[in-house]
Short mmCIF file of C-alpha atoms in Angstrom, two decimals:
data_model
loop_
_atom_site.label_atom_id
_atom_site.label_comp_id
_atom_site.label_asym_id
_atom_site.label_seq_id
_atom_site.Cartn_x
_atom_site.Cartn_y
_atom_site.Cartn_z
CA MET A 925 86.38 128.96 112.92
CA PRO A 926 88.81 126.30 111.67
CA TRP A 927 87.25 123.42 109.75
CA ASP A 928 86.11 120.32 111.65
CA ARG A 929 86.61 116.75 110.40
CA ASN A 930 83.53 116.81 108.22
CA GLN A 931 84.33 120.21 106.72
CA MET A 932 87.84 119.00 105.88
CA ALA A 933 86.35 115.88 104.27
CA ALA A 934 83.85 118.04 102.35
CA ARG A 935 86.69 120.25 101.09
CA ALA A 936 88.58 117.14 99.98
CA GLY A 937 85.44 115.99 98.14
CA ARG A 938 85.84 119.01 95.86
CA GLU A 939 89.20 117.58 94.72
CA LEU A 940 87.42 114.71 92.98
CA GLN A 941 86.92 114.79 89.23
CA ASP A 942 84.34 113.00 87.16
CA GLY A 943 85.45 109.55 85.99
CA TRP A 944 88.32 109.20 88.45
CA TYR A 945 89.34 106.04 90.28
CA VAL A 946 90.28 107.07 93.83
CA ASN A 947 91.66 105.44 96.96
CA LEU A 948 90.58 106.82 100.35
CA GLY A 949 92.76 106.11 103.39
CA ILE A 950 91.60 105.17 106.88
CA GLY A 951 90.22 107.86 109.25
CA ILE A 952 89.04 111.28 108.04
CA PRO A 953 89.74 110.35 104.37
CA THR A 954 87.04 107.65 104.65
CA LEU A 955 84.52 110.44 105.37
CA VAL A 956 85.23 111.95 101.94
CA ALA A 957 82.96 109.24 100.50
CA ASN A 958 80.04 111.17 102.08
CA TYR A 959 80.98 114.37 100.22
CA ILE A 960 81.35 113.33 96.59
CA PRO A 961 79.72 116.13 94.55
CA LYS A 962 76.41 115.11 92.95
CA ASP A 963 77.58 115.75 89.38
CA VAL A 964 80.82 113.79 89.84
CA SER A 965 81.06 110.06 89.39
CA VAL A 966 84.10 108.45 91.04
CA THR A 967 84.94 104.80 91.64
CA LEU A 968 86.46 104.03 95.02
CA GLN A 969 89.23 101.46 95.20
CA SER A 970 89.83 99.41 98.33
CA GLU A 971 93.36 98.03 98.14
CA ASN A 972 92.40 94.67 99.64
CA GLY A 973 90.91 93.88 96.23
CA MET A 974 87.87 95.86 95.14
CA LEU A 975 86.81 98.62 92.79
CA GLY A 976 83.39 100.16 93.29
CA MET A 977 83.13 100.25 97.07
CA GLY A 978 79.62 100.80 98.39
CA PRO A 979 78.33 102.09 101.76
CA PHE A 980 78.22 100.18 105.06
CA PRO A 981 75.63 97.37 105.05
CA PHE A 982 72.31 97.51 106.86
CA GLU A 983 72.33 95.62 110.14
CA GLY A 984 71.96 91.91 109.51
CA GLU A 985 73.40 92.17 106.00
CA GLU A 986 77.09 92.17 106.96
CA ASP A 987 79.20 89.72 104.97
CA ALA A 988 82.50 88.47 106.43
CA ASP A 989 83.84 88.12 102.87
CA LEU A 990 83.22 91.78 102.06
CA ILE A 991 85.39 94.30 103.89
CA ASN A 992 87.39 97.44 103.10
CA ALA A 993 91.07 98.08 103.79
CA GLY A 994 90.14 99.23 107.31
CA LYS A 995 88.57 95.77 107.86
CA GLN A 996 85.09 97.34 108.10
CA THR A 997 82.11 95.54 106.59
CA ILE A 998 80.95 97.26 103.39
CA THR A 999 78.71 96.57 100.37
CA GLU A 1000 79.16 96.23 96.63
CA LEU A 1001 77.68 98.31 93.81
CA PRO A 1002 76.42 97.25 90.37
CA GLN A 1003 79.81 98.18 88.81
CA THR A 1004 81.93 96.46 91.50
CA ALA A 1005 84.87 94.27 90.51
CA TYR A 1006 86.95 92.04 92.81
CA PHE A 1007 90.57 90.98 92.33
CA ASP A 1008 93.56 89.69 94.28
CA SER A 1009 96.09 91.82 96.20
CA ALA A 1010 98.84 91.54 93.55
CA THR A 1011 96.44 92.84 90.89
CA SER A 1012 95.25 95.55 93.26
CA PHE A 1013 98.74 96.92 93.79
CA ALA A 1014 99.60 96.49 90.13
CA MET A 1015 96.89 99.04 89.34
CA ILE A 1016 98.18 101.30 92.14
CA ARG A 1017 101.85 101.00 91.14
CA GLY A 1018 100.89 101.22 87.49
CA GLY A 1019 99.42 104.68 87.93
CA LYS A 1020 95.82 103.71 87.18
CA ILE A 1021 94.48 105.30 90.37
CA ALA A 1022 94.08 109.03 89.78
CA MET A 1023 94.29 110.14 93.39
CA ALA A 1024 94.77 108.95 96.95
CA ILE A 1025 93.46 110.91 99.92
CA LEU A 1026 95.40 109.95 103.04
CA GLY A 1027 95.91 110.97 106.65
CA ALA A 1028 99.28 112.28 107.87
CA MET A 1029 101.26 112.75 111.06
CA GLU A 1030 103.79 115.11 109.43
CA VAL A 1031 104.34 116.65 106.00
CA SER A 1032 107.47 118.56 105.02
CA GLU A 1033 107.73 121.57 102.74
CA ASN A 1034 109.18 119.42 99.95
CA GLY A 1035 106.26 116.99 100.10
CA ASP A 1036 107.73 114.25 102.27
CA LEU A 1037 105.00 112.34 104.09
CA ALA A 1038 105.22 110.56 107.46
CA ASN A 1039 102.09 108.67 108.43
CA TRP A 1040 102.98 105.12 109.43
CA THR A 1041 105.06 104.83 112.56
CA ILE A 1042 106.24 106.54 115.74
CA PRO A 1043 109.36 104.59 116.73
CA GLY A 1044 108.95 102.97 120.14
CA LYS A 1045 105.29 103.97 120.39
CA LEU A 1046 103.29 103.01 117.35
CA VAL A 1047 104.57 99.97 115.48
CA LYS A 1048 101.59 98.82 113.45
CA GLY A 1049 103.01 98.89 109.94
CA MET A 1050 102.64 100.86 106.75
CA GLY A 1051 99.97 98.69 105.13
CA GLY A 1052 99.49 99.98 101.58
CA ALA A 1053 100.43 103.62 102.24
CA MET A 1054 103.96 103.45 100.80
CA ASP A 1055 102.70 101.78 97.61
CA LEU A 1056 99.90 104.32 97.23
CA VAL A 1057 102.06 107.43 97.57
CA ALA A 1058 104.64 105.96 95.17
CA GLY A 1059 102.11 104.95 92.55
CA VAL A 1060 99.00 107.09 92.31
CA GLY A 1061 98.68 110.18 90.12
CA ARG A 1062 98.02 112.69 92.87
CA VAL A 1063 98.37 112.56 96.66
CA VAL A 1064 96.16 114.74 98.85
CA VAL A 1065 96.54 114.58 102.63
CA ILE A 1066 94.00 115.58 105.24
CA MET A 1067 95.44 116.42 108.64
CA ASP A 1068 95.26 118.73 111.63
CA HIS A 1069 97.54 121.70 111.09
CA THR A 1070 99.07 121.41 114.57
CA ASN A 1071 99.40 118.74 117.26
CA LYS A 1072 97.69 118.76 120.66
CA VAL A 1073 100.18 121.24 122.14
CA GLY A 1074 99.95 123.58 119.14
CA ASP A 1075 103.17 122.63 117.33
CA SER A 1076 103.06 122.65 113.54
CA LYS A 1077 102.73 119.32 111.73
CA LEU A 1078 103.71 121.06 108.47
CA LEU A 1079 107.47 121.08 108.90
CA LYS A 1080 110.69 122.10 107.18
CA ALA A 1081 111.72 118.43 107.47
CA CYS A 1082 109.83 115.44 108.88
CA THR A 1083 111.09 114.04 112.19
CA LEU A 1084 109.27 110.69 111.86
CA PRO A 1085 110.22 107.85 109.48
CA LEU A 1086 108.94 108.64 106.00
CA THR A 1087 106.17 106.94 104.06
CA GLY A 1088 107.39 108.57 100.86
CA GLN A 1089 109.79 111.27 99.70
CA GLY A 1090 108.44 114.30 97.83
CA VAL A 1091 105.08 112.61 97.24
CA VAL A 1092 102.45 115.04 98.59
CA ASP A 1093 100.72 117.38 96.12
CA ARG A 1094 98.08 119.07 98.28
CA ILE A 1095 97.45 119.41 102.03
CA ILE A 1096 94.01 120.05 103.50
CA THR A 1097 94.12 121.04 107.18
CA ASN A 1098 91.66 122.49 109.65
CA LEU A 1099 93.11 125.92 108.77
CA GLY A 1100 93.11 125.76 104.99
CA VAL A 1101 94.50 124.26 101.79
CA LEU A 1102 98.16 124.35 100.76
CA ASP A 1103 100.03 123.03 97.74
CA VAL A 1104 103.57 121.69 97.71
CA VAL A 1105 105.43 123.85 95.19
CA LYS A 1106 109.03 124.69 94.41
CA GLY A 1107 110.57 126.27 97.51
CA GLY A 1108 107.83 125.39 100.00
CA LEU A 1109 104.09 125.45 100.54
CA LYS A 1110 101.69 127.80 98.80
CA ILE A 1111 98.42 128.85 100.39
CA ILE A 1112 95.51 127.97 98.12
CA GLU A 1113 92.60 128.65 100.42
CA LEU A 1114 91.88 129.64 104.02
CA ALA A 1115 89.25 127.94 106.18
CA ASP A 1116 86.25 130.13 106.94
CA GLY A 1117 87.23 132.78 109.46
CA VAL A 1118 90.93 131.82 109.54
CA SER A 1119 93.34 134.63 108.65
CA GLU A 1120 96.47 134.18 106.58
CA GLU A 1121 98.45 135.45 109.55
CA GLU A 1122 96.90 132.77 111.77
CA LEU A 1123 97.78 130.02 109.27
CA ARG A 1124 101.33 131.32 108.83
CA ARG A 1125 101.85 131.41 112.60
CA ALA A 1126 100.72 127.77 112.87
CA THR A 1127 103.10 126.65 110.11
CA GLU A 1128 106.79 125.79 110.55
CA ALA A 1129 107.28 124.95 106.87
CA THR A 1130 108.32 127.70 104.48
CA ILE A 1131 105.32 129.40 102.93
CA VAL A 1132 106.09 130.87 99.55
CA ASN A 1133 104.23 133.88 98.29
CA ALA A 1134 101.83 133.25 95.46
CA LYS A 1135 104.00 135.28 93.09
CA GLU A 1136 107.21 133.38 93.92
CA ALA A 1137 105.45 130.11 93.26
CA GLU A 1138 104.41 131.08 89.75
CA MET B 52 95.84 60.83 92.67
CA SER B 53 93.17 62.70 94.57
CA LYS B 54 93.95 66.12 95.98
CA VAL B 55 91.10 65.88 98.49
CA GLN B 56 92.22 65.23 102.06
CA ALA B 57 90.06 64.09 104.97
CA SER B 58 91.13 66.93 107.28
CA ALA B 59 93.48 69.88 107.61
CA ALA B 60 95.66 67.77 109.93
CA ASP B 61 95.89 65.01 107.29
CA ALA B 62 96.77 67.54 104.60
CA LEU B 63 99.61 68.93 106.71
CA ALA B 64 100.88 65.69 108.26
CA ASP B 65 103.83 64.84 105.99
CA VAL B 66 104.56 68.45 104.99
CA ILE B 67 105.20 70.38 108.17
CA ARG B 68 108.53 70.66 109.92
CA ASP B 69 110.06 73.09 112.40
CA SER B 70 111.63 76.30 110.99
CA MET B 71 109.75 76.08 107.70
CA PHE B 72 108.63 79.12 105.68
CA ILE B 73 104.88 79.44 105.17
CA ALA B 74 102.96 81.93 103.01
CA ALA B 75 99.41 82.46 104.27
CA GLY B 76 96.48 84.08 102.45
CA GLY B 77 93.95 86.47 103.94
CA PHE B 78 93.55 90.17 104.74
CA GLY B 79 92.74 90.93 108.35
CA LEU B 80 90.46 88.02 109.27
CA CYS B 81 88.89 87.98 105.79
CA GLY B 82 89.69 84.89 103.74
CA ILE B 83 92.17 83.40 106.21
CA PRO B 84 92.88 79.64 106.18
CA GLU B 85 91.43 79.17 109.66
CA LEU B 86 91.22 75.34 109.54
CA LEU B 87 94.86 74.95 108.50
CA ILE B 88 95.98 77.51 111.10
CA ASP B 89 94.17 75.53 113.79
CA ALA B 90 95.77 72.29 112.56
CA LEU B 91 99.20 73.97 112.66
CA ARG B 92 98.49 74.99 116.25
CA GLN B 93 97.56 71.43 117.20
CA SER B 94 100.63 70.01 115.43
CA GLY B 95 102.95 71.98 117.71
CA VAL B 96 105.32 72.81 114.81
CA ARG B 97 107.72 75.56 115.90
CA ASP B 98 110.05 78.37 114.77
CA LEU B 99 107.90 79.20 111.76
CA THR B 100 108.57 82.10 109.43
CA ILE B 101 105.25 83.30 108.04
CA ALA B 102 104.59 85.75 105.22
CA SER B 103 101.07 87.12 105.74
CA ASN B 104 99.72 90.63 105.34
CA ASN B 105 98.49 90.61 108.96
CA CYS B 106 98.84 88.32 111.96
CA GLY B 107 95.24 87.75 113.03
CA VAL B 108 93.91 88.93 116.37
CA ASP B 109 94.88 87.62 119.80
CA ASP B 110 92.50 84.65 119.79
CA PHE B 111 91.84 84.01 116.09
CA GLY B 112 93.76 83.58 112.88
CA LEU B 113 97.56 83.52 113.02
CA GLY B 114 97.31 85.11 116.46
CA VAL B 115 96.71 81.64 117.95
CA LEU B 116 100.12 80.50 116.67
CA LEU B 117 101.71 83.55 118.27
CA ALA B 118 100.01 82.84 121.57
CA ASN B 119 101.38 79.28 121.34
CA ARG B 120 104.93 80.59 120.62
CA GLN B 121 105.16 78.78 117.28
CA ILE B 122 106.19 81.79 115.16
CA LYS B 123 109.81 82.95 114.97
CA LYS B 124 109.42 85.61 112.31
CA MET B 125 106.61 87.46 110.51
CA ILE B 126 106.79 89.19 107.12
CA SER B 127 103.78 91.54 107.15
CA SER B 128 102.56 95.00 106.20
CA TYR B 129 100.26 95.71 109.15
CA VAL B 130 100.00 94.08 112.57
CA GLY B 131 98.06 96.69 114.51
CA GLU B 132 95.19 94.48 115.65
CA ASN B 133 97.17 92.16 117.87
CA SER B 134 98.45 93.04 121.37
CA GLU B 135 100.31 89.75 121.89
CA PHE B 136 102.19 90.49 118.65
CA MET B 137 103.34 93.83 120.04
CA ARG B 138 104.37 92.26 123.33
CA GLN B 139 106.48 89.53 121.72
CA TYR B 140 107.99 91.95 119.20
CA LEU B 141 108.93 94.64 121.72
CA SER B 142 110.45 92.02 124.06
CA GLY B 143 112.59 90.63 121.22
CA GLU B 144 110.93 87.18 121.14
CA LEU B 145 109.52 87.72 117.65
CA GLU B 146 111.29 88.92 114.52
CA LEU B 147 109.36 91.22 112.23
CA GLU B 148 110.05 92.29 108.66
CA PHE B 149 107.69 95.03 107.53
CA ASN B 150 106.95 95.02 103.81
CA PRO B 151 104.75 97.58 102.07
CA GLN B 152 101.54 95.77 101.23
CA GLY B 153 101.94 95.91 97.46
CA THR B 154 105.58 94.91 97.71
CA LEU B 155 104.60 91.88 99.79
CA ALA B 156 101.90 90.88 97.29
CA GLU B 157 104.30 91.28 94.37
CA ARG B 158 107.11 89.35 96.14
CA LEU B 159 104.71 86.41 96.50
CA ARG B 160 103.42 86.76 92.94
CA ALA B 161 106.95 86.99 91.54
CA GLY B 162 108.01 83.92 93.54
CA GLY B 163 105.21 81.93 91.98
CA ALA B 164 105.95 83.29 88.51
CA GLY B 165 109.65 82.40 88.48
CA ILE B 166 110.82 86.01 88.68
CA PRO B 167 113.61 86.36 91.29
CA GLY B 168 113.10 90.07 91.94
CA PHE B 169 111.65 93.32 90.65
CA TYR B 170 112.29 97.04 90.83
CA THR B 171 109.70 99.28 92.46
CA ARG B 172 109.32 102.95 93.42
CA THR B 173 107.58 101.91 96.63
CA GLY B 174 109.70 102.72 99.67
CA VAL B 175 112.37 104.82 97.92
CA GLY B 176 113.74 107.32 100.45
CA THR B 177 112.32 105.38 103.44
CA VAL B 178 113.70 102.76 105.85
CA ILE B 179 112.36 100.10 103.47
CA ALA B 180 115.03 101.06 100.91
CA GLU B 181 117.97 100.68 103.32
CA GLY B 182 120.50 98.11 102.10
CA LYS B 183 118.65 97.48 98.83
CA GLU B 184 120.01 98.02 95.33
CA HIS B 185 118.90 101.35 93.82
CA LYS B 186 118.60 101.75 90.07
CA GLU B 187 117.53 104.58 87.79
CA PHE B 188 115.01 104.02 85.01
CA GLU B 189 114.06 106.98 82.84
CA GLY B 190 115.22 109.46 85.46
CA LYS B 191 113.39 107.88 88.40
CA THR B 192 114.89 105.83 91.24
CA PHE B 193 113.68 102.30 91.97
CA ILE B 194 114.72 99.69 94.55
CA LEU B 195 115.22 95.98 94.03
CA GLU B 196 112.85 93.72 95.94
CA ARG B 197 113.40 89.96 96.02
CA ALA B 198 110.75 87.35 95.33
CA LEU B 199 109.49 84.98 98.04
CA VAL B 200 109.14 81.24 97.50
CA ALA B 201 107.52 79.44 100.43
CA ASP B 202 107.97 75.85 101.57
CA LEU B 203 104.24 75.75 102.08
CA ALA B 204 101.32 77.98 101.09
CA ILE B 205 98.08 77.83 103.08
CA VAL B 206 95.08 79.53 101.52
CA LYS B 207 91.31 79.71 101.79
CA ALA B 208 88.86 79.78 98.88
CA TRP B 209 85.08 79.63 98.69
CA LYS B 210 84.77 76.70 96.34
CA ALA B 211 87.01 74.13 94.66
CA ASP B 212 86.43 71.36 92.20
CA THR B 213 88.21 68.08 92.86
CA SER B 214 90.98 69.03 90.41
CA GLY B 215 91.87 72.03 92.60
CA ASN B 216 90.42 74.83 90.48
CA LEU B 217 89.48 77.56 92.96
CA VAL B 218 86.77 80.20 93.11
CA PHE B 219 86.97 82.97 95.70
CA ARG B 220 84.20 85.13 97.04
CA LYS B 221 84.23 88.97 97.12
CA THR B 222 87.19 90.55 98.97
CA ALA B 223 88.21 87.19 100.49
CA ARG B 224 90.40 86.62 97.41
CA ASN B 225 93.04 89.17 98.53
CA PHE B 226 96.43 87.57 99.31
CA ASN B 227 95.19 84.02 98.72
CA VAL B 228 96.07 84.06 95.02
CA PRO B 229 99.67 85.35 95.25
CA ALA B 230 100.32 83.26 98.39
CA ALA B 231 99.06 80.08 96.71
CA THR B 232 101.25 80.52 93.66
CA CYS B 233 104.50 80.98 95.62
CA GLY B 234 104.20 77.74 97.62
CA LYS B 235 106.30 74.71 96.71
CA ILE B 236 103.28 72.92 98.13
CA CYS B 237 99.92 74.65 98.38
CA ILE B 238 97.05 73.45 100.54
CA ALA B 239 93.70 75.14 99.99
CA GLU B 240 90.80 74.91 102.42
CA VAL B 241 87.36 75.63 101.02
CA GLU B 242 83.73 75.85 102.09
CA GLN B 243 82.68 73.32 99.46
CA ILE B 244 84.31 70.86 97.09
CA VAL B 245 82.29 70.17 93.94
CA PRO B 246 82.80 67.59 91.15
CA VAL B 247 84.86 68.60 88.12
CA GLY B 248 82.59 70.16 85.53
CA SER B 249 80.58 72.06 88.16
CA ILE B 250 82.63 75.25 87.81
CA ASP B 251 82.46 77.10 84.50
CA PRO B 252 86.08 77.04 83.23
CA ASP B 253 85.73 80.74 82.43
CA HIS B 254 84.98 81.43 86.11
CA VAL B 255 88.03 79.79 87.66
CA HIS B 256 90.03 82.37 89.67
CA LEU B 257 93.07 80.16 90.37
CA PRO B 258 93.78 77.10 88.19
CA GLY B 259 94.32 73.79 89.96
CA ILE B 260 97.96 73.57 88.84
CA TYR B 261 98.81 75.75 91.84
CA VAL B 262 96.81 73.69 94.35
CA HIS B 263 98.22 70.38 95.57
CA ARG B 264 95.85 69.47 98.37
CA LEU B 265 92.28 70.36 99.27
CA VAL B 266 90.36 70.35 102.52
CA GLU B 267 86.65 71.06 102.92
CA GLY B 268 85.27 72.31 106.21
CA LYS B 269 83.05 74.61 108.21
CA HIS B 270 84.42 78.12 108.65
CA GLU B 271 83.71 80.58 111.45
CA LYS B 272 84.52 83.59 109.21
CA ARG B 273 84.76 86.05 112.07
CA ILE B 274 84.12 89.75 111.34
CA GLU B 275 86.80 92.09 112.69
CA GLN B 276 85.04 95.48 112.40
CA ARG B 277 81.28 95.15 112.14
CA THR B 278 80.09 98.47 110.68
CA VAL B 279 76.49 99.09 109.65
CA ARG B 280 74.26 102.00 108.63
CA GLU B 281 70.81 102.88 109.91
CA ARG B 282 67.81 101.94 107.83
CA GLU B 283 65.94 105.06 106.82
CA VAL B 284 62.44 104.93 108.25
CA ALA B 285 59.86 105.81 105.59
#
């Protein structure tokens, strides 16, 4: 069985290392906050101006002045710090954030990421995604391996406008985990019950053999 | 000379003109200058260019200026919450310049800090880089982004003293600081104005030098996405 949203988020949770400052994107990446390993302490950044993002508030305790980058009401923690947007992106651009976990529409075999617009259809804007992929130490994307009609979203070259060029380090899909390496994508792990053949068939991007990637 | 004005309309009266460039604070509906936006709506000023991370929702925030056809151009990073925005943009009535969020924040900050431009990695290899100067630093490619200086900055803080020192609350600080600094004139609306000496000087978030006029008023502070968790029953 391929992984579902929560299993993908749980797998992404294992990417987190103790002491890291991390930014989680909107959508499935937000769920990763529920799967931070018990022995790992990470600080979540919200790019609208907060380090130390806490869980959603209890009903009746929502505060209009306290939201995350997805505009959802959230809470603070004892170690929380607030700052303005210029400071927030200075720490992103300055490489202080160890990792960003983001959603994707397409990823190419050289690590190009497209996740912000579908010309003529979806014109909402890139928000902070372009700054994040250009600035953080490591970019992990969580995405479905294929679209609704079964076409690969891991491509030789992206067809949609890019968010960043050569920026993706690791891809977690419903079928498994792949790294962007020289020459293409390398399979790191298969989802439970998914065969390598199945993953290869669902992938347009070049998959390099483990040996070639060494 | 007192910075404190009787109302948002008074604060704007001799400042606003058609086709002016305004920088507005706020992120989503959080920390937006809602009183000044409403006064702009009532003034009928037109053909505005507005730099703001978002453009409100259809019936609140900057969205009310869109509905009233007062905005000519937006400089924003994300406008996905506003259907009237999409309609005007797709029909060609509204100009839109997308900026990556950090680039927008830094353009405002740089404008206020007297820096005409800066090089950034953000957007290299994307449509954002088209037509911009590219330059290599230590083997990596950067693009030149230009600073923004606004005719008017409108911002919202939690508290001000009468000298214009501002204190923000939680994530409502966001774009209000960089927007305020880049305005040739900055008007701040706040929930309370207190006498000088009431704010610990070590706790001032934005010094009064950046704030020319102050308005106190009641804020709706609408929540865009109310998300809560269940209380665990013991």
